[in-house]
mmCIF file of C-alpha atoms and ligand atoms in Angstrom:
data_model
loop_
_atom_site.group_PDB
_atom_site.id
_atom_site.type_symbol
_atom_site.label_atom_id
_atom_site.label_comp_id
_atom_site.label_asym_id
_atom_site.label_seq_id
_atom_site.Cartn_x
_atom_site.Cartn_y
_atom_site.Cartn_z
ATOM 1 C CA UNK Q 1 12.349 -4.903 -25.990
ATOM 2 C CA UNK Q 2 13.058 -8.410 -27.380
ATOM 3 C CA UNK Q 3 10.296 -10.963 -26.714
ATOM 4 C CA UNK Q 4 9.085 -9.274 -23.513
ATOM 5 C CA UNK Q 5 5.627 -7.712 -23.860
ATOM 6 C CA UNK Q 6 2.870 -6.114 -21.842
ATOM 7 C CA UNK Q 7 2.264 -5.217 -18.222
ATOM 8 C CA UNK Q 8 1.508 -7.764 -15.540
ATOM 9 C CA UNK Q 9 -0.299 -6.743 -12.353
ATOM 10 C CA UNK Q 10 -0.265 -8.908 -9.234
ATOM 11 C CA UNK Q 11 -3.653 -8.205 -7.675
ATOM 12 C CA UNK Q 12 -5.098 -8.758 -4.225
ATOM 13 C CA UNK Q 13 -8.696 -9.519 -3.281
ATOM 14 C CA UNK Q 14 -10.441 -8.075 -0.254
ATOM 15 C CA UNK Q 15 -13.899 -9.094 0.886
ATOM 16 C CA UNK Q 16 -14.565 -10.815 -2.419
ATOM 17 C CA UNK Q 17 -13.571 -8.015 -4.787
ATOM 18 C CA UNK Q 18 -10.405 -6.311 -6.010
ATOM 19 C CA UNK Q 19 -8.594 -4.267 -3.351
ATOM 20 C CA UNK Q 20 -8.535 -0.498 -3.904
ATOM 21 C CA UNK Q 21 -4.785 -0.669 -4.613
ATOM 22 C CA UNK Q 22 -5.302 -3.401 -7.233
ATOM 23 C CA UNK Q 23 -7.859 -1.170 -8.978
ATOM 24 C CA UNK Q 24 -5.324 1.661 -8.968
ATOM 25 C CA UNK Q 25 -2.559 -0.578 -10.359
ATOM 26 C CA UNK Q 26 -4.883 -1.732 -13.132
ATOM 27 C CA UNK Q 27 -5.697 1.884 -14.034
ATOM 28 C CA UNK Q 28 -1.980 2.797 -14.112
ATOM 29 C CA UNK Q 29 -1.122 -0.336 -16.099
ATOM 30 C CA UNK Q 30 -3.898 0.317 -18.635
ATOM 31 C CA UNK Q 31 -2.703 3.885 -19.271
ATOM 32 C CA UNK Q 32 0.911 2.738 -19.736
ATOM 33 C CA UNK Q 33 -0.160 -0.175 -21.936
ATOM 34 C CA UNK Q 34 -2.247 2.148 -24.125
ATOM 35 C CA UNK Q 35 0.814 4.376 -24.631
ATOM 36 C CA UNK Q 36 2.822 1.308 -25.609
ATOM 37 C CA UNK Q 37 -0.069 -0.310 -27.527
ATOM 38 C CA UNK Q 38 0.331 -3.355 -25.385
ATOM 39 C CA UNK Q 39 -1.681 -5.703 -23.144
ATOM 40 C CA UNK Q 40 -2.437 -5.791 -19.420
ATOM 41 C CA UNK Q 41 -2.408 -9.115 -17.600
ATOM 42 C CA UNK Q 42 -3.724 -9.506 -14.052
ATOM 43 C CA UNK Q 43 -2.915 -12.273 -11.596
ATOM 44 C CA UNK Q 44 -5.497 -13.047 -8.933
ATOM 45 C CA UNK Q 45 -6.030 -15.656 -6.305
ATOM 46 C CA UNK Q 46 -9.739 -16.176 -5.787
ATOM 47 C CA UNK Q 47 -12.261 -18.729 -4.671
ATOM 48 C CA UNK Q 48 -14.685 -17.452 -7.331
ATOM 49 C CA UNK Q 49 -12.521 -17.113 -10.460
ATOM 50 C CA UNK Q 50 -15.356 -15.875 -12.697
ATOM 51 C CA UNK Q 51 -16.409 -12.858 -10.624
ATOM 52 C CA UNK Q 52 -12.913 -11.664 -9.817
ATOM 53 C CA UNK Q 53 -11.760 -12.125 -13.399
ATOM 54 C CA UNK Q 54 -14.676 -10.138 -14.819
ATOM 55 C CA UNK Q 55 -14.086 -7.306 -12.369
ATOM 56 C CA UNK Q 56 -10.431 -7.142 -13.469
ATOM 57 C CA UNK Q 57 -11.471 -6.975 -17.127
ATOM 58 C CA UNK Q 58 -13.939 -4.114 -16.570
ATOM 59 C CA UNK Q 59 -11.130 -2.209 -14.815
ATOM 60 C CA UNK Q 60 -8.549 -2.529 -17.595
ATOM 61 C CA UNK Q 61 -7.157 -6.088 -17.805
ATOM 62 C CA UNK Q 62 -7.050 -7.970 -21.117
ATOM 63 C CA UNK Q 63 -6.171 -11.311 -19.571
ATOM 64 C CA UNK Q 64 -6.808 -12.419 -16.012
ATOM 65 C CA UNK Q 65 -4.826 -15.362 -14.655
ATOM 66 C CA UNK Q 66 -6.699 -16.855 -11.708
ATOM 67 C CA UNK Q 67 -5.381 -19.407 -9.247
ATOM 68 C CA UNK Q 68 -7.568 -21.221 -6.743
ATOM 69 C CA UNK Q 69 -4.628 -23.051 -5.145
ATOM 70 C CA UNK Q 70 -5.239 -23.517 -1.365
ATOM 71 C CA UNK Q 71 -1.677 -22.445 -0.443
ATOM 72 C CA UNK Q 72 -2.216 -19.158 -2.288
ATOM 73 C CA UNK Q 73 -5.692 -18.709 -0.830
ATOM 74 C CA UNK Q 74 -3.974 -19.027 2.550
ATOM 75 C CA UNK Q 75 -1.714 -16.069 1.520
ATOM 76 C CA UNK Q 76 1.453 -18.116 1.964
ATOM 77 C CA UNK Q 77 4.215 -15.831 0.589
ATOM 78 C CA UNK Q 78 6.358 -18.790 -0.509
ATOM 79 C CA UNK Q 79 3.482 -20.032 -2.676
ATOM 80 C CA UNK Q 80 3.040 -16.584 -4.208
ATOM 81 C CA UNK Q 81 6.772 -16.316 -4.971
ATOM 82 C CA UNK Q 82 6.693 -19.673 -6.728
ATOM 83 C CA UNK Q 83 3.606 -19.019 -8.866
ATOM 84 C CA UNK Q 84 4.307 -15.351 -9.728
ATOM 85 C CA UNK Q 85 7.903 -16.216 -10.714
ATOM 86 C CA UNK Q 86 6.620 -19.054 -12.855
ATOM 87 C CA UNK Q 87 3.963 -16.884 -14.553
ATOM 88 C CA UNK Q 88 6.452 -14.059 -15.235
ATOM 89 C CA UNK Q 89 8.882 -16.560 -16.804
ATOM 90 C CA UNK Q 90 6.127 -17.811 -19.085
ATOM 91 C CA UNK Q 91 4.287 -14.583 -19.932
ATOM 92 C CA UNK Q 92 7.490 -12.479 -20.081
ATOM 93 C CA UNK Q 93 5.952 -9.088 -19.240
ATOM 94 C CA UNK Q 94 8.025 -5.941 -19.682
ATOM 95 C CA UNK Q 95 6.734 -4.546 -16.417
ATOM 96 C CA UNK Q 96 5.330 -6.267 -13.335
ATOM 97 C CA UNK Q 97 3.366 -4.027 -10.927
ATOM 98 C CA UNK Q 98 2.783 -5.167 -7.352
ATOM 99 C CA UNK Q 99 1.112 -3.208 -4.540
ATOM 100 C CA UNK Q 100 3.301 -1.879 -1.737
ATOM 101 C CA UNK Q 101 1.375 -4.022 0.747
ATOM 102 C CA UNK Q 102 2.605 -6.536 3.340
ATOM 103 C CA UNK Q 103 2.432 -9.219 0.662
ATOM 104 C CA UNK Q 104 3.966 -7.034 -2.064
ATOM 105 C CA UNK Q 105 6.946 -5.984 0.048
ATOM 106 C CA UNK Q 106 7.745 -9.629 0.646
ATOM 107 C CA UNK Q 107 6.973 -10.852 -2.852
ATOM 108 C CA UNK Q 108 8.579 -8.287 -5.182
ATOM 109 C CA UNK Q 109 12.266 -8.585 -4.179
ATOM 110 C CA UNK Q 110 12.087 -12.368 -4.077
ATOM 111 C CA UNK Q 111 10.456 -12.610 -7.516
ATOM 112 C CA UNK Q 112 12.894 -10.047 -8.972
ATOM 113 C CA UNK Q 113 15.899 -11.951 -7.583
ATOM 114 C CA UNK Q 114 14.683 -15.252 -9.043
ATOM 115 C CA UNK Q 115 14.054 -13.673 -12.446
ATOM 116 C CA UNK Q 116 17.295 -11.608 -12.296
ATOM 117 C CA UNK Q 117 14.968 -8.706 -13.052
ATOM 118 C CA UNK Q 118 15.059 -4.970 -12.286
ATOM 119 C CA UNK Q 119 13.447 -3.932 -8.993
ATOM 120 C CA UNK Q 120 12.131 -0.615 -7.695
ATOM 121 C CA UNK Q 121 10.169 -0.576 -4.430
ATOM 122 C CA UNK Q 122 7.634 1.950 -3.174
ATOM 123 C CA UNK Q 123 7.110 3.843 -6.451
ATOM 124 C CA UNK Q 124 4.847 6.886 -6.506
ATOM 125 C CA UNK Q 125 5.067 7.252 -10.292
ATOM 126 C CA UNK Q 126 5.940 4.924 -13.157
ATOM 127 C CA UNK Q 127 6.289 5.991 -16.766
ATOM 128 C CA UNK Q 128 7.665 4.559 -19.963
ATOM 129 C CA UNK Q 129 10.788 6.339 -21.271
ATOM 130 C CA UNK Q 130 10.935 8.340 -24.507
ATOM 131 C CA UNK Q 131 12.702 5.579 -26.428
ATOM 132 C CA UNK Q 132 9.984 3.136 -25.314
ATOM 133 C CA UNK Q 133 12.693 0.713 -24.203
ATOM 134 C CA UNK Q 134 12.478 1.074 -20.460
ATOM 135 C CA UNK Q 135 10.703 2.670 -17.512
ATOM 136 C CA UNK Q 136 11.185 5.686 -15.286
ATOM 137 C CA UNK Q 137 10.275 5.263 -11.654
ATOM 138 C CA UNK Q 138 9.880 7.960 -8.994
ATOM 139 C CA UNK Q 139 10.140 6.968 -5.345
ATOM 140 C CA UNK Q 140 10.674 8.808 -2.054
ATOM 141 C CA UNK Q 141 14.200 8.798 -0.650
ATOM 142 C CA UNK Q 142 15.681 9.806 2.711
ATOM 143 C CA UNK Q 143 12.415 9.102 4.538
ATOM 144 C CA UNK Q 144 10.374 11.252 2.136
ATOM 145 C CA UNK Q 145 12.702 14.294 2.246
ATOM 146 C CA UNK Q 146 13.671 13.827 -1.420
ATOM 147 C CA UNK Q 147 12.380 12.067 -4.510
ATOM 148 C CA UNK Q 148 14.630 9.839 -6.566
ATOM 149 C CA UNK Q 149 13.964 9.286 -10.244
ATOM 150 C CA UNK Q 150 15.272 5.931 -11.415
ATOM 151 C CA UNK Q 151 15.595 5.000 -15.076
ATOM 152 C CA UNK Q 152 15.726 1.314 -15.883
ATOM 153 C CA UNK Q 153 16.386 -0.085 -19.319
ATOM 154 C CA UNK Q 154 17.926 -3.471 -18.563
ATOM 155 C CA UNK Q 155 15.382 -5.008 -16.174
ATOM 156 C CA UNK Q 156 13.407 -7.753 -17.929
ATOM 157 C CA UNK Q 157 10.895 -7.653 -16.523
ATOM 158 C CA UNK Q 158 11.058 -4.486 -14.442
ATOM 159 C CA UNK Q 159 9.406 -5.374 -11.104
ATOM 160 C CA UNK Q 160 7.927 -2.382 -9.245
ATOM 161 C CA UNK Q 161 5.925 -2.079 -6.062
ATOM 162 C CA UNK Q 162 3.598 0.930 -6.059
ATOM 163 C CA UNK Q 163 2.160 2.900 -3.156
ATOM 164 C CA UNK Q 164 -1.558 3.284 -2.631
ATOM 165 C CA UNK Q 165 -3.078 6.425 -4.228
ATOM 166 C CA UNK Q 166 -0.101 6.778 -6.619
ATOM 167 C CA UNK Q 167 -2.187 5.660 -9.617
ATOM 168 C CA UNK Q 168 -5.791 6.379 -10.599
ATOM 169 C CA UNK Q 169 -8.280 3.552 -11.094
ATOM 170 C CA UNK Q 170 -10.408 3.558 -14.259
ATOM 171 C CA UNK Q 171 -14.163 3.773 -14.107
ATOM 172 C CA UNK Q 172 -15.495 0.223 -14.636
ATOM 173 C CA UNK Q 173 -16.417 -0.380 -18.288
ATOM 174 C CA UNK Q 174 -18.921 -3.220 -18.396
ATOM 175 C CA UNK Q 175 -18.612 -3.598 -22.171
ATOM 176 C CA UNK Q 176 -14.856 -4.381 -21.984
ATOM 177 C CA UNK Q 177 -14.008 -7.938 -22.969
ATOM 178 C CA UNK Q 178 -11.079 -10.112 -22.029
ATOM 179 C CA UNK Q 179 -9.986 -13.605 -21.234
ATOM 180 C CA UNK Q 180 -9.913 -15.430 -17.906
ATOM 181 C CA UNK Q 181 -7.256 -18.135 -17.711
ATOM 182 C CA UNK Q 182 -7.101 -20.728 -14.941
ATOM 183 C CA UNK Q 183 -3.577 -21.023 -13.518
ATOM 184 C CA UNK Q 184 -2.746 -24.711 -13.268
ATOM 185 C CA UNK Q 185 0.728 -24.314 -11.801
ATOM 186 C CA UNK Q 186 0.848 -25.218 -8.096
ATOM 187 C CA UNK Q 187 3.799 -24.607 -5.831
ATOM 188 C CA UNK Q 188 5.684 -27.821 -5.095
ATOM 189 C CA UNK Q 189 6.019 -28.706 -1.432
ATOM 190 C CA UNK Q 190 9.812 -28.185 -1.431
ATOM 191 C CA UNK Q 191 9.310 -24.495 -2.329
ATOM 192 C CA UNK Q 192 7.076 -23.853 0.708
ATOM 193 C CA UNK Q 193 9.084 -23.331 3.863
ATOM 194 C CA UNK Q 194 6.642 -21.007 5.636
ATOM 195 C CA UNK Q 195 3.864 -22.671 7.607
ATOM 196 C CA UNK Q 196 0.888 -20.515 8.583
ATOM 197 C CA UNK Q 197 0.035 -21.580 12.108
ATOM 198 C CA UNK Q 198 -2.624 -19.060 12.999
ATOM 199 C CA UNK Q 199 -4.359 -15.946 11.686
ATOM 200 C CA UNK Q 200 -5.533 -13.034 13.760
ATOM 201 C CA UNK Q 201 -7.906 -10.461 12.322
ATOM 202 C CA UNK Q 202 -6.737 -6.838 12.587
ATOM 203 C CA UNK Q 203 -8.623 -5.223 15.428
ATOM 204 C CA UNK Q 204 -9.598 -1.879 13.903
ATOM 205 C CA UNK Q 205 -12.786 -3.168 12.276
ATOM 206 C CA UNK Q 206 -13.369 0.167 10.506
ATOM 207 C CA UNK Q 207 -12.136 1.452 7.166
ATOM 208 C CA UNK Q 208 -8.588 0.464 6.218
ATOM 209 C CA UNK Q 209 -6.099 3.181 7.197
ATOM 210 C CA UNK Q 210 -4.884 3.357 3.589
ATOM 211 C CA UNK Q 211 -8.426 4.247 2.457
ATOM 212 C CA UNK Q 212 -9.412 6.524 5.362
ATOM 213 C CA UNK Q 213 -10.288 10.163 4.603
ATOM 214 C CA UNK Q 214 -9.562 11.261 8.185
ATOM 215 C CA UNK Q 215 -6.902 9.819 10.497
ATOM 216 C CA UNK Q 216 -6.189 10.756 14.099
ATOM 217 C CA UNK Q 217 -2.756 9.393 15.013
ATOM 218 C CA UNK Q 218 -1.052 9.213 18.384
ATOM 219 C CA UNK Q 219 2.629 8.952 19.198
ATOM 220 C CA UNK Q 220 4.943 8.369 22.118
ATOM 221 C CA UNK Q 221 3.718 11.619 23.714
ATOM 222 C CA UNK Q 222 0.352 9.971 24.450
ATOM 223 C CA UNK Q 223 2.116 8.200 27.300
ATOM 224 C CA UNK Q 224 0.032 5.023 27.577
ATOM 225 C CA UNK Q 225 -2.949 3.029 26.268
ATOM 226 C CA UNK Q 226 -5.492 5.065 28.247
ATOM 227 C CA UNK Q 227 -4.450 8.200 26.315
ATOM 228 C CA UNK Q 228 -5.567 6.443 23.139
ATOM 229 C CA UNK Q 229 -9.138 6.333 24.500
ATOM 230 C CA UNK Q 230 -9.278 10.098 24.029
ATOM 231 C CA UNK Q 231 -7.815 9.737 20.516
ATOM 232 C CA UNK Q 232 -10.424 7.109 19.623
ATOM 233 C CA UNK Q 233 -13.155 9.368 21.011
ATOM 234 C CA UNK Q 234 -12.060 12.273 18.787
ATOM 235 C CA UNK Q 235 -11.703 9.968 15.764
ATOM 236 C CA UNK Q 236 -15.196 8.600 16.281
ATOM 237 C CA UNK Q 237 -16.727 12.067 16.478
ATOM 238 C CA UNK Q 238 -15.122 13.263 13.247
ATOM 239 C CA UNK Q 239 -15.573 10.001 11.322
ATOM 240 C CA UNK Q 240 -11.872 9.133 11.360
ATOM 241 C CA UNK Q 241 -9.687 6.093 11.882
ATOM 242 C CA UNK Q 242 -6.956 5.775 14.505
ATOM 243 C CA UNK Q 243 -3.277 5.449 13.598
ATOM 244 C CA UNK Q 244 -0.022 5.496 15.547
ATOM 245 C CA UNK Q 245 3.736 5.850 15.350
ATOM 246 C CA UNK Q 246 6.050 2.980 16.121
ATOM 247 C CA UNK Q 247 6.437 3.932 19.805
ATOM 248 C CA UNK Q 248 2.849 3.066 20.895
ATOM 249 C CA UNK Q 249 3.089 -0.135 18.834
ATOM 250 C CA UNK Q 250 6.399 -1.162 20.424
ATOM 251 C CA UNK Q 251 4.948 -0.366 23.845
ATOM 252 C CA UNK Q 252 1.902 -2.555 23.071
ATOM 253 C CA UNK Q 253 -0.527 0.337 23.607
ATOM 254 C CA UNK Q 254 -2.017 -0.303 20.148
ATOM 255 C CA UNK Q 255 -1.788 -3.119 17.565
ATOM 256 C CA UNK Q 256 0.826 -3.228 14.790
ATOM 257 C CA UNK Q 257 -1.931 -2.759 12.182
ATOM 258 C CA UNK Q 258 -2.150 0.900 13.282
ATOM 259 C CA UNK Q 259 1.488 1.762 12.594
ATOM 260 C CA UNK Q 260 2.049 4.451 9.975
ATOM 261 C CA UNK Q 261 5.417 5.099 8.364
ATOM 262 C CA UNK Q 262 8.346 3.518 6.605
ATOM 263 C CA UNK Q 263 7.721 0.101 8.121
ATOM 264 C CA UNK Q 264 3.991 0.628 8.630
ATOM 265 C CA UNK Q 265 1.141 1.860 6.445
ATOM 266 C CA UNK Q 266 1.437 4.623 3.864
ATOM 267 C CA UNK Q 267 -1.638 6.833 4.155
ATOM 268 C CA UNK Q 268 -3.037 9.736 2.117
ATOM 269 C CA UNK Q 269 -6.084 11.092 3.983
ATOM 270 C CA UNK Q 270 -7.741 14.471 3.479
ATOM 271 C CA UNK Q 271 -7.021 15.251 7.142
ATOM 272 C CA UNK Q 272 -4.214 13.846 9.326
ATOM 273 C CA UNK Q 273 -4.224 14.853 12.991
ATOM 274 C CA UNK Q 274 -0.860 14.031 14.618
ATOM 275 C CA UNK Q 275 -0.953 14.059 18.411
ATOM 276 C CA UNK Q 276 2.160 13.691 20.581
ATOM 277 C CA UNK Q 277 4.218 12.818 17.501
ATOM 278 C CA UNK Q 278 7.731 14.213 17.109
ATOM 279 C CA UNK Q 279 7.886 14.014 13.305
ATOM 280 C CA UNK Q 280 10.700 11.502 12.766
ATOM 281 C CA UNK Q 281 11.502 10.943 9.084
ATOM 282 C CA UNK Q 282 10.465 7.274 9.315
ATOM 283 C CA UNK Q 283 6.973 8.324 10.421
ATOM 284 C CA UNK Q 284 6.563 11.347 8.153
ATOM 285 C CA UNK Q 285 7.269 9.286 5.062
ATOM 286 C CA UNK Q 286 4.004 7.458 5.733
ATOM 287 C CA UNK Q 287 1.739 10.511 6.069
ATOM 288 C CA UNK Q 288 3.445 13.260 4.048
ATOM 289 C CA UNK Q 289 0.910 13.077 1.225
ATOM 290 C CA UNK Q 290 -2.024 13.899 3.526
ATOM 291 C CA UNK Q 291 -3.922 16.925 2.213
ATOM 292 C CA UNK Q 292 -4.037 18.775 5.537
ATOM 293 C CA UNK Q 293 -1.870 17.972 8.554
ATOM 294 C CA UNK Q 294 -2.828 19.281 11.989
ATOM 295 C CA UNK Q 295 -0.382 18.651 14.842
ATOM 296 C CA UNK Q 296 -0.620 18.889 18.596
ATOM 297 C CA UNK Q 297 2.694 18.829 20.435
ATOM 298 C CA UNK Q 298 3.917 20.422 23.644
ATOM 299 C CA UNK Q 299 7.343 21.126 22.131
ATOM 300 C CA UNK Q 300 7.178 24.243 19.909
ATOM 301 C CA UNK Q 301 10.338 23.072 18.087
ATOM 302 C CA UNK Q 302 8.971 19.604 17.264
ATOM 303 C CA UNK Q 303 9.859 18.531 13.728
ATOM 304 C CA UNK Q 304 6.213 17.643 12.956
ATOM 305 C CA UNK Q 305 5.347 21.364 12.822
ATOM 306 C CA UNK Q 306 7.593 21.760 9.746
ATOM 307 C CA UNK Q 307 5.191 19.672 7.685
ATOM 308 C CA UNK Q 308 1.978 20.799 9.390
ATOM 309 C CA UNK Q 309 -0.655 23.126 7.953
ATOM 310 C CA UNK Q 310 -1.938 23.898 11.451
ATOM 311 C CA UNK Q 311 0.111 23.454 14.641
ATOM 312 C CA UNK Q 312 -1.205 23.584 18.190
ATOM 313 C CA UNK Q 313 1.466 23.908 20.892
ATOM 314 C CA UNK Q 314 0.255 22.382 24.125
ATOM 315 C CA UNK Q 315 -0.284 19.287 26.206
ATOM 316 C CA UNK Q 316 -2.729 17.017 24.373
ATOM 317 C CA UNK Q 317 -4.479 16.339 27.697
ATOM 318 C CA UNK Q 318 -5.526 20.000 27.733
ATOM 319 C CA UNK Q 319 -6.181 20.412 24.002
ATOM 320 C CA UNK Q 320 -8.120 17.227 23.179
ATOM 321 C CA UNK Q 321 -10.964 17.631 25.732
ATOM 322 C CA UNK Q 322 -11.676 21.082 24.256
ATOM 323 C CA UNK Q 323 -11.730 19.689 20.709
ATOM 324 C CA UNK Q 324 -13.882 16.728 21.742
ATOM 325 C CA UNK Q 325 -16.340 19.055 23.477
ATOM 326 C CA UNK Q 326 -16.546 21.283 20.389
ATOM 327 C CA UNK Q 327 -17.436 18.285 18.225
ATOM 328 C CA UNK Q 328 -19.964 17.144 20.839
ATOM 329 C CA UNK Q 329 -21.787 20.461 20.422
ATOM 330 C CA UNK Q 330 -22.228 19.910 16.664
HETATM 331 C C1 FAD M 1 14.446 1.422 10.272
HETATM 332 C C2 FAD M 1 13.435 2.185 11.069
HETATM 333 C C3 FAD M 1 12.115 2.174 10.659
HETATM 334 C C4 FAD M 1 11.159 2.875 11.372
HETATM 335 N N1 FAD M 1 9.875 2.858 10.930
HETATM 336 C C5 FAD M 1 8.952 3.611 11.578
HETATM 337 C C6 FAD M 1 7.598 3.678 11.108
HETATM 338 O O1 FAD M 1 7.218 3.026 10.137
HETATM 339 N N2 FAD M 1 6.737 4.476 11.779
HETATM 340 C C7 FAD M 1 7.105 5.217 12.872
HETATM 341 O O2 FAD M 1 6.272 5.941 13.414
HETATM 342 N N3 FAD M 1 8.363 5.140 13.334
HETATM 343 C C8 FAD M 1 9.286 4.364 12.728
HETATM 344 N N4 FAD M 1 10.549 4.313 13.226
HETATM 345 C C9 FAD M 1 10.835 4.988 14.515
HETATM 346 C C10 FAD M 1 11.091 6.480 14.346
HETATM 347 O O3 FAD M 1 12.462 6.678 14.061
HETATM 348 C C11 FAD M 1 10.765 7.249 15.630
HETATM 349 O O4 FAD M 1 11.458 6.680 16.697
HETATM 350 C C12 FAD M 1 9.272 7.259 15.961
HETATM 351 O O5 FAD M 1 8.515 7.642 14.834
HETATM 352 C C13 FAD M 1 9.036 8.251 17.085
HETATM 353 O O6 FAD M 1 7.690 8.197 17.443
HETATM 354 P P1 FAD M 1 7.018 9.417 18.195
HETATM 355 O O7 FAD M 1 7.286 10.673 17.468
HETATM 356 O O8 FAD M 1 5.607 9.029 18.439
HETATM 357 O O9 FAD M 1 7.701 9.368 19.643
HETATM 358 P P2 FAD M 1 8.724 10.291 20.336
HETATM 359 O O10 FAD M 1 9.963 10.443 19.552
HETATM 360 O O11 FAD M 1 8.817 9.740 21.718
HETATM 361 O O12 FAD M 1 8.046 11.742 20.391
HETATM 362 C C14 FAD M 1 6.972 12.047 21.211
HETATM 363 C C15 FAD M 1 6.528 13.477 20.909
HETATM 364 O O13 FAD M 1 5.407 13.779 21.721
HETATM 365 C C16 FAD M 1 5.539 15.062 22.298
HETATM 366 N N5 FAD M 1 4.815 15.024 23.570
HETATM 367 C C17 FAD M 1 5.196 14.401 24.746
HETATM 368 N N6 FAD M 1 4.229 14.523 25.664
HETATM 369 C C18 FAD M 1 3.245 15.245 25.085
HETATM 370 C C19 FAD M 1 1.982 15.704 25.536
HETATM 371 N N7 FAD M 1 1.544 15.431 26.788
HETATM 372 N N8 FAD M 1 1.208 16.445 24.707
HETATM 373 C C20 FAD M 1 1.635 16.738 23.443
HETATM 374 N N9 FAD M 1 2.831 16.327 22.954
HETATM 375 C C21 FAD M 1 3.608 15.583 23.758
HETATM 376 C C22 FAD M 1 7.034 15.263 22.444
HETATM 377 O O14 FAD M 1 7.350 16.655 22.450
HETATM 378 C C23 FAD M 1 7.583 14.541 21.217
HETATM 379 O O15 FAD M 1 7.681 15.428 20.122
HETATM 380 C C24 FAD M 1 11.524 3.607 12.532
HETATM 381 C C25 FAD M 1 12.859 3.621 12.936
HETATM 382 C C26 FAD M 1 13.791 2.913 12.227
HETATM 383 C C27 FAD M 1 15.228 2.949 12.678
#
């Protein structure tokens, strides 16, 4: 293991506190570090270093590295690549865990390439190997139809992105102590080629799809934006969020933030209702871990039925009004 030590988590802040995925990564990192009798470091970008740092410590971090650099606060990926690469070169962690988020997907390969490190994207499980000299990663392959188990012994560090709900957060332990370290390193202007011109808030306004317990998703079979009004109505009545396949996004019926799948969000709700969705591998990979999948499709041979717990064959225009009425009665 040479002079590489510990686990380094790249965290993200949402509404002033650690994102749910960051909490999960910290829990996973703490369990691995305990097995290896090692330390957990957490990197955060925060306006209020004290609060964020303390939260990270109660959830498993030993050291929290906090940057308040404006370019990082602005979520500029180039700035993140620069600072995370720099910190990894200095701290030399054995394993670097990054969330499989928009930022993480961009950051991880670029950091790994600069460090000439090992890289495994979209992990659903990470373990240390028996010899304690490397890691074993599990990730979906072939659009979720298979799982690949990847052993890495040479990556220093091993850089992994991890899906939401793949690791368990710890319960906060207020008595835990740790150290908060201010990150002084700022990206130099030559390393920043991306300019953020404008930001647009995602339109959903409700719970994040990744955290939703119930999702009602529509596909190409919905036929247009007005069809999504019915989907939103059902979602509202059952306390769910609205998702979509790539077709409604490409057609501009719904915003990109609603896309679920390989290039969209990975979700794990208790209930996933798929309406007018064919069940393409690229979509299924994003919702396969839902506890119960209910599908409505007019084609009895639609692929989505193969992964569904309950399948309703019919035109959604006939089925949904009945469902909506039933929930109205309750
Ligand atoms: C590299 C790559 C990445 C991709 N990433 C993603 C991704 O992240 N997410 C994603 O979703 N897709 C992704 N795709 C696209 C994916 O391959 C499929 O094209 C897409 O998922 C199909 O969406 P769909 O099932 O909604 O539409 P369609 O294939 O058009 O299927 C519509 C379904 O609706 C049914 N239907 C039609 N009318 C009705 C009705 N009135 N009532 C009930 N059912 C009806 C039809 O029988 C059909 O099964 C990706 C593709 C590529 C190549």
